[in-house]
XYZ file of C-alpha atoms in Angstrom:
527
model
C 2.685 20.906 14.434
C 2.287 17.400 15.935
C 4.846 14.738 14.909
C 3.701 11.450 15.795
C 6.208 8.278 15.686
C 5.314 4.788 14.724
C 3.789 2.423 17.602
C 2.667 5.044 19.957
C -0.419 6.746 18.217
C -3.487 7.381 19.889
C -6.923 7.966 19.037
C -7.327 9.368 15.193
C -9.130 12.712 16.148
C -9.188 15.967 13.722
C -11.119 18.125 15.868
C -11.795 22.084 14.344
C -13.270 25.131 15.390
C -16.316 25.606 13.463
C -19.349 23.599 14.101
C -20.245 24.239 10.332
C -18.007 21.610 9.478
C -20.550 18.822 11.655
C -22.530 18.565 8.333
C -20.100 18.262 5.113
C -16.544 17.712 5.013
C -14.670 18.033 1.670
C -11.103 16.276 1.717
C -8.678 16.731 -1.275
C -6.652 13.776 -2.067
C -3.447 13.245 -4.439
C -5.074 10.168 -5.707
C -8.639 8.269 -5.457
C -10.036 5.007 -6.615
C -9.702 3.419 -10.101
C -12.771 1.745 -9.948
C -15.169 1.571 -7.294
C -15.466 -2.328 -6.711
C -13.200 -2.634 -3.756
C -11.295 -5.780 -5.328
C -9.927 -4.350 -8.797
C -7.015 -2.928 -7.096
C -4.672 -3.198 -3.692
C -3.136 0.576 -4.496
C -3.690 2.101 -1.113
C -5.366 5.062 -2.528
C -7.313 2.811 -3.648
C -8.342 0.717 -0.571
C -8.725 4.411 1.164
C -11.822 5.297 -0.481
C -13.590 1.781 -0.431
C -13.259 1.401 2.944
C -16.028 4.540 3.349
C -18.362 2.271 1.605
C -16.933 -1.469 2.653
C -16.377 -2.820 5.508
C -13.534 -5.261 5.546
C -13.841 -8.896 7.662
C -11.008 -7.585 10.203
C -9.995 -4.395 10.984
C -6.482 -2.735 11.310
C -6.405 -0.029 14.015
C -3.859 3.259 13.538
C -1.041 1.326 14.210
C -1.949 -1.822 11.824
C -3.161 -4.103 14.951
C -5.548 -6.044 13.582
C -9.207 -5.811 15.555
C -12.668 -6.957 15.158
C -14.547 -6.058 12.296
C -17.450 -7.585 10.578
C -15.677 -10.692 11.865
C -16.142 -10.378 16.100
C -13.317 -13.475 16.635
C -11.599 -15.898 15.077
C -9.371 -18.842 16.079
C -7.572 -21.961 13.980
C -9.735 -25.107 14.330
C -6.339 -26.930 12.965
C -3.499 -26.377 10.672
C -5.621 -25.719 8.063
C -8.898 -24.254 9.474
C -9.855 -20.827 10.838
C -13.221 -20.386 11.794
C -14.718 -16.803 11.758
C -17.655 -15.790 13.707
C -19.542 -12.747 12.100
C -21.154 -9.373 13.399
C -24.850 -10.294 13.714
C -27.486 -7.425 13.399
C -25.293 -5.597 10.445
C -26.960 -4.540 7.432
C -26.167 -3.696 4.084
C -27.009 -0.151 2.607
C -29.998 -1.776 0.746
C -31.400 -2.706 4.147
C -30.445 -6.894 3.425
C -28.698 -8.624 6.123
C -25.137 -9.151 6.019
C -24.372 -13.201 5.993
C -21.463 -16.096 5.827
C -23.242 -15.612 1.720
C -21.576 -12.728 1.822
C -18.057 -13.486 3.215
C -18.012 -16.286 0.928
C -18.984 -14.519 -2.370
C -16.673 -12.221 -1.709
C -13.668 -14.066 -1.250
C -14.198 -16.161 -4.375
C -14.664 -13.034 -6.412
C -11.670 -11.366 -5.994
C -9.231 -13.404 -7.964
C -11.584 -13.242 -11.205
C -12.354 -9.406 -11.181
C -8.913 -8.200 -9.836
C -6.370 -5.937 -12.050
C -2.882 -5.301 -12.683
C -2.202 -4.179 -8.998
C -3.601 -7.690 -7.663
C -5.912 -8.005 -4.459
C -5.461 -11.825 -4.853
C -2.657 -11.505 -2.816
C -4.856 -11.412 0.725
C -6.908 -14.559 -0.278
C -3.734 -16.282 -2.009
C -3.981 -19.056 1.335
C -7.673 -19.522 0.743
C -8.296 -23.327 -0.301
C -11.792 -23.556 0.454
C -14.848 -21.290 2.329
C -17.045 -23.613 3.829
C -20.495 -22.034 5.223
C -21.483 -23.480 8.636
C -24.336 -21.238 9.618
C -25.179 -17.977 8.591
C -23.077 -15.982 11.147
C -20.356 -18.748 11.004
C -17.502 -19.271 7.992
C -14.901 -21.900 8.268
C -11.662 -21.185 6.112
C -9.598 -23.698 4.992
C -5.997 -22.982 3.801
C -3.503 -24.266 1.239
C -1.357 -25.220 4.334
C -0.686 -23.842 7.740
C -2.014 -20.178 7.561
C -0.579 -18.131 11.015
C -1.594 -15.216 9.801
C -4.527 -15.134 7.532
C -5.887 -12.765 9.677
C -3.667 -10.166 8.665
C -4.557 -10.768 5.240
C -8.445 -10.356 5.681
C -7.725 -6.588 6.674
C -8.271 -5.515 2.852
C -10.908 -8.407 2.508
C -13.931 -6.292 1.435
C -17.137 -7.356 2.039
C -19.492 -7.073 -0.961
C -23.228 -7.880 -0.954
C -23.875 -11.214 -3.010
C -27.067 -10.269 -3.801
C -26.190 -6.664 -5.366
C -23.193 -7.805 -7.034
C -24.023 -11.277 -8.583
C -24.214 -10.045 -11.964
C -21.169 -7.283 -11.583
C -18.370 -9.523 -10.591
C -16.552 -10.495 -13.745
C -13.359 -8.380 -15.517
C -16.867 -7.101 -18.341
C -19.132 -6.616 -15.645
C -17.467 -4.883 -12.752
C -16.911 -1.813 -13.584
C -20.344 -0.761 -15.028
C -21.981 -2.418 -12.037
C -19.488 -0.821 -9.259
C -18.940 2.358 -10.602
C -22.722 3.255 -11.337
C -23.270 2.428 -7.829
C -25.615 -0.637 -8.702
C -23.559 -3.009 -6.852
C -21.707 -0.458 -5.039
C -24.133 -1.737 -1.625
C -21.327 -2.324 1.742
C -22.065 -2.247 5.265
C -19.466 0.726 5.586
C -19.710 4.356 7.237
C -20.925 6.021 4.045
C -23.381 5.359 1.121
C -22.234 5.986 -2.700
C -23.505 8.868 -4.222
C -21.687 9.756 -7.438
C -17.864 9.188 -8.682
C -16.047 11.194 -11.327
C -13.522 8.782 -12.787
C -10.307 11.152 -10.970
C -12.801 13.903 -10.056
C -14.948 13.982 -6.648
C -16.163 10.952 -5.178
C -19.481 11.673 -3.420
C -21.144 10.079 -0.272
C -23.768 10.502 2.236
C -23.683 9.328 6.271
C -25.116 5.482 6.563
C -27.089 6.242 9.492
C -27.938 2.748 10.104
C -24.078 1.991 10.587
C -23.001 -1.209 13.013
C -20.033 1.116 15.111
C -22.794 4.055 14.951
C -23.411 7.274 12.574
C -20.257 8.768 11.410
C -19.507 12.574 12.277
C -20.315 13.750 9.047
C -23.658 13.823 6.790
C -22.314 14.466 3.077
C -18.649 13.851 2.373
C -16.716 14.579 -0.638
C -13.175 13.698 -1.651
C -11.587 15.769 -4.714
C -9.161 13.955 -6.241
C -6.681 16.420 -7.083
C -2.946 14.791 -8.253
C -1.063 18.451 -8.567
C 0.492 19.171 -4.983
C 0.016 23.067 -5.701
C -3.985 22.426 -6.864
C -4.858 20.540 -3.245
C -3.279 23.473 -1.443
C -4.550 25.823 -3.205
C -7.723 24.306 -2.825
C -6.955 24.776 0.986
C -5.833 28.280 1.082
C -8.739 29.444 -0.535
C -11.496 27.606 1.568
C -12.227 24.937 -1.215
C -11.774 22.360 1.011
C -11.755 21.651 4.805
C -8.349 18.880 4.491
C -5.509 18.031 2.125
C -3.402 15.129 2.152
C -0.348 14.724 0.959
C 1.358 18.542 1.398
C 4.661 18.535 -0.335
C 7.717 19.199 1.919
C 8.299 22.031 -0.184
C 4.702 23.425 0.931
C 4.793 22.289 4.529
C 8.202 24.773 4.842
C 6.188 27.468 3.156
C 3.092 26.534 5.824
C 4.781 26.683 8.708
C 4.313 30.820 8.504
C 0.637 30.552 7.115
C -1.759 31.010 10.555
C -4.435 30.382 8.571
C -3.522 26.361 7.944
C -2.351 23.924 10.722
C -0.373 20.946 9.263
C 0.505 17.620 11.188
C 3.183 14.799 10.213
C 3.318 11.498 10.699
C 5.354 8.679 9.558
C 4.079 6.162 7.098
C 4.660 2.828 6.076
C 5.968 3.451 2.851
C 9.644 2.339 1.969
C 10.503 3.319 -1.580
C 12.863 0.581 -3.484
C 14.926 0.530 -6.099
C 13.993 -2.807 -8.291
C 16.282 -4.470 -10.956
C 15.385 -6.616 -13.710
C 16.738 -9.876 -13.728
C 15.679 -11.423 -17.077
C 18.448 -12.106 -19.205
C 15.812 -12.536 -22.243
C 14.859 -8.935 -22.230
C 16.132 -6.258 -20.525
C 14.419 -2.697 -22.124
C 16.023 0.542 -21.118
C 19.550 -0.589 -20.244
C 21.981 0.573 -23.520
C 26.047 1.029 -23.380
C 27.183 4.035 -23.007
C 26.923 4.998 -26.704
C 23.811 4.016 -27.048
C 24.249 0.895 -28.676
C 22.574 -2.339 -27.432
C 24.171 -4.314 -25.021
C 25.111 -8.044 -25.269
C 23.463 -8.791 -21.569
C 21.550 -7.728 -18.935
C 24.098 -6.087 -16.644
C 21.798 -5.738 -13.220
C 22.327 -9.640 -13.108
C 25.643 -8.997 -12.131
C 26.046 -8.739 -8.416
C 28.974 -6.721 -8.754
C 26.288 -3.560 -10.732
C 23.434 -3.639 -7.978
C 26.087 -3.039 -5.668
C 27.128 -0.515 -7.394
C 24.026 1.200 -7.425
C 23.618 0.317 -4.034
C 26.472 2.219 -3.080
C 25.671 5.325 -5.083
C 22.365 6.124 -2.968
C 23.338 9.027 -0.492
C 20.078 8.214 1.871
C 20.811 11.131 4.350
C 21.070 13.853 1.189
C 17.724 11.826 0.155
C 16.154 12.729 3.285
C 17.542 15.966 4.168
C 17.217 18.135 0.937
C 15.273 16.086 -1.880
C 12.435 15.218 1.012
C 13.323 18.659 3.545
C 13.187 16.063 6.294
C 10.277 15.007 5.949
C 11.846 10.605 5.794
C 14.340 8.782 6.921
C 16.793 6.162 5.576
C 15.905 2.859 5.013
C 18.206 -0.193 5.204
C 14.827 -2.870 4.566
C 11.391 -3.338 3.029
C 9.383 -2.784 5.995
C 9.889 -0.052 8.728
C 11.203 -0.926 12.303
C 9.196 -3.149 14.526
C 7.258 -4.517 11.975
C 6.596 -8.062 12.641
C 9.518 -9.845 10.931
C 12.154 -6.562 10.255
C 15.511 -7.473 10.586
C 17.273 -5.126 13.751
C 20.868 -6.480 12.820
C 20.522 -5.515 8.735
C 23.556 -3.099 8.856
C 22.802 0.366 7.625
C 24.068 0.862 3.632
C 27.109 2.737 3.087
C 27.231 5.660 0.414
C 30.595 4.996 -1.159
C 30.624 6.738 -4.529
C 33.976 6.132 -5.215
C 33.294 2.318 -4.066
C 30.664 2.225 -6.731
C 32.826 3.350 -9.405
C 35.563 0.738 -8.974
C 32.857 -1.607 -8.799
C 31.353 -0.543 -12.266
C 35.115 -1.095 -13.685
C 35.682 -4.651 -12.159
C 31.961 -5.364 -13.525
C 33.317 -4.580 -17.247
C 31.631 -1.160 -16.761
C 34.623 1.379 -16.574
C 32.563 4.240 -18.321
C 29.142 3.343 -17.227
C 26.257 2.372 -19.419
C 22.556 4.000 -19.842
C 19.305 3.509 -18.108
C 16.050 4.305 -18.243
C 14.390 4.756 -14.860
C 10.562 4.683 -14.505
C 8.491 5.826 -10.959
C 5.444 7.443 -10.522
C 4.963 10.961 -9.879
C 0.971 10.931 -8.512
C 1.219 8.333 -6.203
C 3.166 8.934 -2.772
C 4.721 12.173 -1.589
C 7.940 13.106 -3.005
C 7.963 10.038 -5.455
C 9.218 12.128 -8.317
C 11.869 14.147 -6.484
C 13.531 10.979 -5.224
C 13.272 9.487 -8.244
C 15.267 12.099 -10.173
C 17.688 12.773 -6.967
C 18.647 8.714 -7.891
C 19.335 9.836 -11.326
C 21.847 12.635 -10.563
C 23.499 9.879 -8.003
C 23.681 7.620 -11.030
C 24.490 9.695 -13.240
C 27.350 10.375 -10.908
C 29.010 7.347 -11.218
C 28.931 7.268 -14.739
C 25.285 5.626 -15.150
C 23.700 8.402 -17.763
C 19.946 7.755 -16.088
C 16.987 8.868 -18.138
C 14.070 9.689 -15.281
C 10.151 8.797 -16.401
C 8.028 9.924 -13.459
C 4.692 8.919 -14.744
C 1.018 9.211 -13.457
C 0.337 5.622 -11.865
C -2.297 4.800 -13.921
C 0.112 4.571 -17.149
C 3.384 3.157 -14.592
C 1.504 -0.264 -13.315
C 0.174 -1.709 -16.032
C 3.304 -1.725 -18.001
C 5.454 -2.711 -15.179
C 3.482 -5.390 -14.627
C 3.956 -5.891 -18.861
C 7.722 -6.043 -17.903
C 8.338 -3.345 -19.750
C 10.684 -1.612 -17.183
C 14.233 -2.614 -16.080
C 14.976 -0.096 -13.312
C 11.754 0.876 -11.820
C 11.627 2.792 -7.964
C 8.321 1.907 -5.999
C 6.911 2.623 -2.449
C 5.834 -0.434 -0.689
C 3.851 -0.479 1.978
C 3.583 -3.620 4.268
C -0.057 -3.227 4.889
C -0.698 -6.465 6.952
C 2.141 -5.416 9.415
C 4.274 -8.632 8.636
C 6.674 -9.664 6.495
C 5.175 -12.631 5.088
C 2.953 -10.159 2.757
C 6.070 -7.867 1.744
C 8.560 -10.927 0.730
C 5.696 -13.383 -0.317
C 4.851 -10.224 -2.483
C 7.804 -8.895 -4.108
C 10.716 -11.190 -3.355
C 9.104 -14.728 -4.379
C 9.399 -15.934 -7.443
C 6.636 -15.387 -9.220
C 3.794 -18.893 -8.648
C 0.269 -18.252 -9.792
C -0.746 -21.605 -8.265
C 0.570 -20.356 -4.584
C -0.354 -16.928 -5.064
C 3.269 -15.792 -4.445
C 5.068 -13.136 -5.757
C 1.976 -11.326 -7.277
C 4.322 -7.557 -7.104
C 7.628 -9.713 -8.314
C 8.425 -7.577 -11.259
C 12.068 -7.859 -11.248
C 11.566 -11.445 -11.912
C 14.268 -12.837 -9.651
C 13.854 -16.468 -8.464
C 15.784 -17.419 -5.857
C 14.522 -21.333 -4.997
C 16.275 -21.569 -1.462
C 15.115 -17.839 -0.557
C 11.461 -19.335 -1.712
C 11.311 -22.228 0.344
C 12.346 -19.842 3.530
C 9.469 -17.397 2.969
C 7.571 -20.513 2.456
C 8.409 -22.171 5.680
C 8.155 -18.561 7.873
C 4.499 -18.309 6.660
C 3.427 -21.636 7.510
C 5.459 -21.538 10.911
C 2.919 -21.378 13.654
C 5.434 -21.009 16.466
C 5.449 -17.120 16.576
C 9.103 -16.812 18.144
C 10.302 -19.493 15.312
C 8.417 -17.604 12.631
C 10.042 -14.390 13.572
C 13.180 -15.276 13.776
C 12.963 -17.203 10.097
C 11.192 -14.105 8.284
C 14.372 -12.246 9.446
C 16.567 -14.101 8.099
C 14.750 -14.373 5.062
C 14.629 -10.169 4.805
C 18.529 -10.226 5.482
C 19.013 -12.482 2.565
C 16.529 -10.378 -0.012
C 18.622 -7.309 1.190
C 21.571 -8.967 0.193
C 20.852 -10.076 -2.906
C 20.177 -6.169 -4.088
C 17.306 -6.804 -6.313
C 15.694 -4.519 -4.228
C 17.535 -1.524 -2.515
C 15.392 0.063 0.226
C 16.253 4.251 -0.271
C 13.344 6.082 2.478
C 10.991 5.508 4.674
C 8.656 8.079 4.071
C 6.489 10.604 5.923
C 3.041 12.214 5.580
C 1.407 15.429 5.924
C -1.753 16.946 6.101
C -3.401 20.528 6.199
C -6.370 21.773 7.303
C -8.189 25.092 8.139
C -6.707 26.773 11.467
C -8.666 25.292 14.409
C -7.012 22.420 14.579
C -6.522 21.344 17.562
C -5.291 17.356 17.370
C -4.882 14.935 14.653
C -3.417 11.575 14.733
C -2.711 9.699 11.559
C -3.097 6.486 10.746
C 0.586 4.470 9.854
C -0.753 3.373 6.017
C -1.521 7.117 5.554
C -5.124 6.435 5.121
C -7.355 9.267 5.650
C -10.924 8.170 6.679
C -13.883 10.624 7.334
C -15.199 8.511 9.867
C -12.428 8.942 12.217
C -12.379 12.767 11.625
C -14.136 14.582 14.622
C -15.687 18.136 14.684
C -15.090 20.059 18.069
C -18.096 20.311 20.289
C-alpha cells in the first residue's frame, strides 16, 4: 500500500504488469456523468469524465496548482482585465481549429445550460469576453478578480461551431449526449454513453500534450461498493475507485489486488436550515409541529456541534480511512484558518445546551445525505444519527442516490442535510463565496447556500478577500472570514475524507490526484 499525504505528490503513474493492458483500460467508477455537456453540472464525478473529452482553459496539477492549459499564460492588464493567451496549433476532434470563438462561446454558455449543481459559479466574475485576436481573449471582471484563474480550472472548452445549436436547457442534452456536439480538444474522443452505464471512448491521436497511453477506454459506472469490486476480483475490470474501508480491510490479504490511499479534498458538513418560513423535517418530540425553526437558535447548532465524536467518526464508521475536520477546506489550502481550535465532543455539554435552548427532551429530525456519491457518505451519515439520537434528537437518516438528493435540496426541501465539499479551486474564496454567502444571483454568490443563512457583515468580508489583490492581505482576510462561518455553526465540518483505489496485482506505483479524480490519461502501462 502507498499512502500519499496532501502537498507532496508526485507524478500520477499506475504502472502494471501486463502489456495487454497498453490497448484498453476499463475503470469502474461509483458515479459518472449526468449529462455529457461539460457545463450542466460542477459534481466532481461529473467534471471527471468530461475532462477525457474537454480540455479546460487552465489546468490544475495533482496537488490543485493551477498550470497551463489551452490557455499558455495569463496576466491582469488592470483591476478588471486578464488577458489570456491561447495554445496555438490545437485542434478539435472534428479536425477545426481551436480559437478565442471558442473560449468565448463557452463562457457565455454556461450560465444558460447549467443545472441544479451550478457551474456558473467559475464564470460568476465574468463581466465581459472581449476577442482581441484569434489566439488572444481579454476578460473583464465584475471588480477586482485575484483569482479568476483558479476558477477557469473547470472552464470547459466547447467547440462553437459543434455546439451552436445544443447549448440551451431543450437542446443540450440531445446534442451532448448523442455525441453531436460532444467535439473537445481533450485526450479521448466520445464513443457511446449509457445514461449510469459505460461511458465509451477512443485515444485522440491528434492530442496537443501527445497520444494518451491507452487506445479504447471504458468507465462502468457502477454505484454498489460490492458490484465495482467484484467487478475487480473477477477480471471485469483493470481499476476501481472508490473501495469501501470495509473492503480495503478485507484487501489487504487478497494478493491478487493492490490498493493505494490517498487523501482527498472532501470535508463532509453538517448544514442547518435557517429559514424561519419553512423548516420541513424538524417536529417536537411527539411528533407534533413545532412553533419555530429551532436550528436558528445558536444555543441547538451548538448542540449538535458538540454531539459529533470526530475521532469515533474516523476510527470505526470510516476504519481510518479520514480524519477530523475543524473547517471547510483541508490544511494548507489557500485561505484555511491554522488557529480554528479543534471541536470538542461534549455529549453531556450538548444536552444541557438542548435544555437551556427550551429543548429538555429533544425534538425530531429528518436528516438527508447521499449514499452514491463519496466514500463512506452513508455510514457517516447514520453514525450522526446515533450521536443525535444520543442526546435526545430522535434523527430519521435518508441516504439517497444523488441524483434524487440535489435537486430537492436545492428545492429547499431539506433542513438538516450532510454534504462533502470539495474546494476544487484550492482557495477559499470558491468554498465561502459558495456555501456561506448569502445567496445573490446578480454576483453569482452563494450558488451551494442551501441553508439560507445571510450574514451581511460575513458577506461584505468574503467580498472584500476576493477582490483583495495583495496576496498576504487576502490571506489573512479569507481566514478570518472561515473563523467566523465556523462560528456561526451553520455548517459543522465532521471529516476530511480519504480515497482508495484497486487494481489487478502488478501494481507497482500510483499517485492520486487531491480532488480524487481518476483520469486515463495519466494512467501508465509498464514497459
Amino acid at each position: 500500500m502507498a499512502y500519499m499525504k496532501l502537498g507532496g505528490l508526485s507524478t500520477l503513474a499506475l504502472l502494471v504488469a501486463s502489456s495487454v493492458w497498453a490497448q484498453d483500460l476499463t475503470v469502474a467508477v461509483r458515479g459518472g456523468p449526468e449529462s455529457l455537456d461539460p457545463d450542466y453540472s460542477a459534481l466532481g464525478s461529473h467534471a471527471e469524465a468530461a475532462k477525457h473529452m474537454f480540455d479546460t482553459l487552465v489546468w490544475a496539477n495533482k496537488d490543485l496548482q493551477i498550470e497551463p492549459g489551452l490557455a499558455t499564460s495569463w496576466e491582469p492588464i488592470d483591476d478588471t482585465t486578464w488577458e489570456f493567451k491561447l495554445r496555438e496549433g490545437v485542434k478539435f476532434h472534428d479536425g477545426s481549429d481551436f480559437t478565442a470563438e471558442d473560449v468565448k462561446f463557452s463562457i457565455e454558455r454556461i450560465p444558460v445550460v447549467t443545472g441544479p449543481t451550478s457551474t456558473a459559479v467559475y464564470v460568476r466574475r465574468v463581466a465581459d469576453v472581449e476577442i482581441v485576436d484569434p489566439l488572444t481573449v481579454r476578460i473583464h471582471t465584475e471588480g477586482p478578480a485575484p483569482t479568476l484563474p483558479n476558477d477557469f480550472v473547470r472552464l470547459f472548452i466547447v467547440s462553437h461551431t459543434a455546439a451552436a445549436d445544443y447549448s440551451t436547457p431543450e437542446t443540450s442534452a440531445e446534442g451532448f449526449n448523442s455525441g453531436k456536439a460532444t467535439v473537445g480538444t481533450g485526450p479521448y474522443k466520445f464513443v457511446s454513453w449509457e445514461p449510469k452505464g459505460d461511458l465509451v471512448l477512443e485515444r485522440n491521436d491528434d492530442y496537443w500534450r501527445g497520444p494518451a497511453p491507452w487506445e479504447h477506454v471504458t468507465r462502468k459506472e457502477m454505484p454498489n461498493d460490492s458490484s465495482r469490486l467484484a467487478a475487480l476480483k473477477s477480471g471485469q475490470v483493470d481499476l476501481a475507485t472508490d473501495i469501501s474501508s470495509i473492503d480495503y480491510l478485507a484487501l489487504q490479504q487478497d494478493s491478487s489486488v493492490d490498493t493505494v490511499v490517498g487523501d482527498s479534498i472532501y470535508i463532509m458538513n453538517l448544514q442547518l436550515n435557517q429559514r424561519t418560513d419553512e423548516y420541513p423535517g424538524l417536529r417536537a418530540k411527539d411528533g407534533s409541529d413545532l412553533p419555530e425553526n429551532p436550528l436558528t437558535d445558536p444555543l441547538v447548532r451548538e448542540a449538535l456541534g458538540k454531539a459529533i465524536d470526530r475521532d469515533t467518526m474516523v476510527e470505526i464508521v470510516l476504519e481510518g480511512l479520514g480524519k477530523p475536520a475543524n473547517q471547510l477546506m483541508p490544511e494548507g489550502f489557500f485561505g484555511s484558518n491554522p488557529d480554528i481550535p479543534w471541536p470538542e465532543y461534549d455529549p453531556k455539554g450538548a444536552k444541557a445546551l438542548l435544555a437551556e435552548a427550551g429543548f429538555p427532551d429533544g425534538f425530531q429530525m429528518d436528516l438527508y445525505c447521499t449514499g452514491d456519491r463519496l466514500p463512506g457518505d452513508a455510514a457517516i451519515c447514520q453514525g450522526l444519527g446515533q450521536m443525535f439520537s444520543a442526546i435526545g434528537i430522535d434523527t430519521n437518516v435518508n441516504a439517497l442516490s444523488k441524483t434524487v438528493y440535489f435537486p430537492a435540496q436545492a428545492r429547499g426541501e431539506y433542513s438538516v442535510m450532510m454534504n462533502g465539499w470539495g474546494t476544487l479551486t484550492g482557495e477559499a474564496g470558491y468554498t465561502l463565496g459558495s456555501l456561506v454567502h448569502s445567496s445573490d444571483k446578480e454576483k453569482g454568490l452563494g450558488a451551494y447556500n442551501r441553508t439560507g443563512y445571510s450574514n451581511p457583515d460575513l458577506d461584505a468580508k468574503i467580498e472584500a478577500a476576493m477582490s483583495e489583490m495583495d496576496e498576504d492581505k487576502r490571506r489573512d482576510m479569507f481566514q478570518e472570514a472561515m473563523a467566523d462561518t465556523v462560528a456561526s455553526r451553520v455548517l459543522i465540518p465532521i471529516v476530511q475524507l480519504q480515497s482508495v483505489w484497486g487494481a489487478k496485482a502488478g501494481l507497482l506505483d500510483y499517485t492520486p490526484r487531491v480532488d480524487g479524480e481518476t483520469l486515463a490519461d495519466f494512467i501508465q502501462p509498464a514497459d
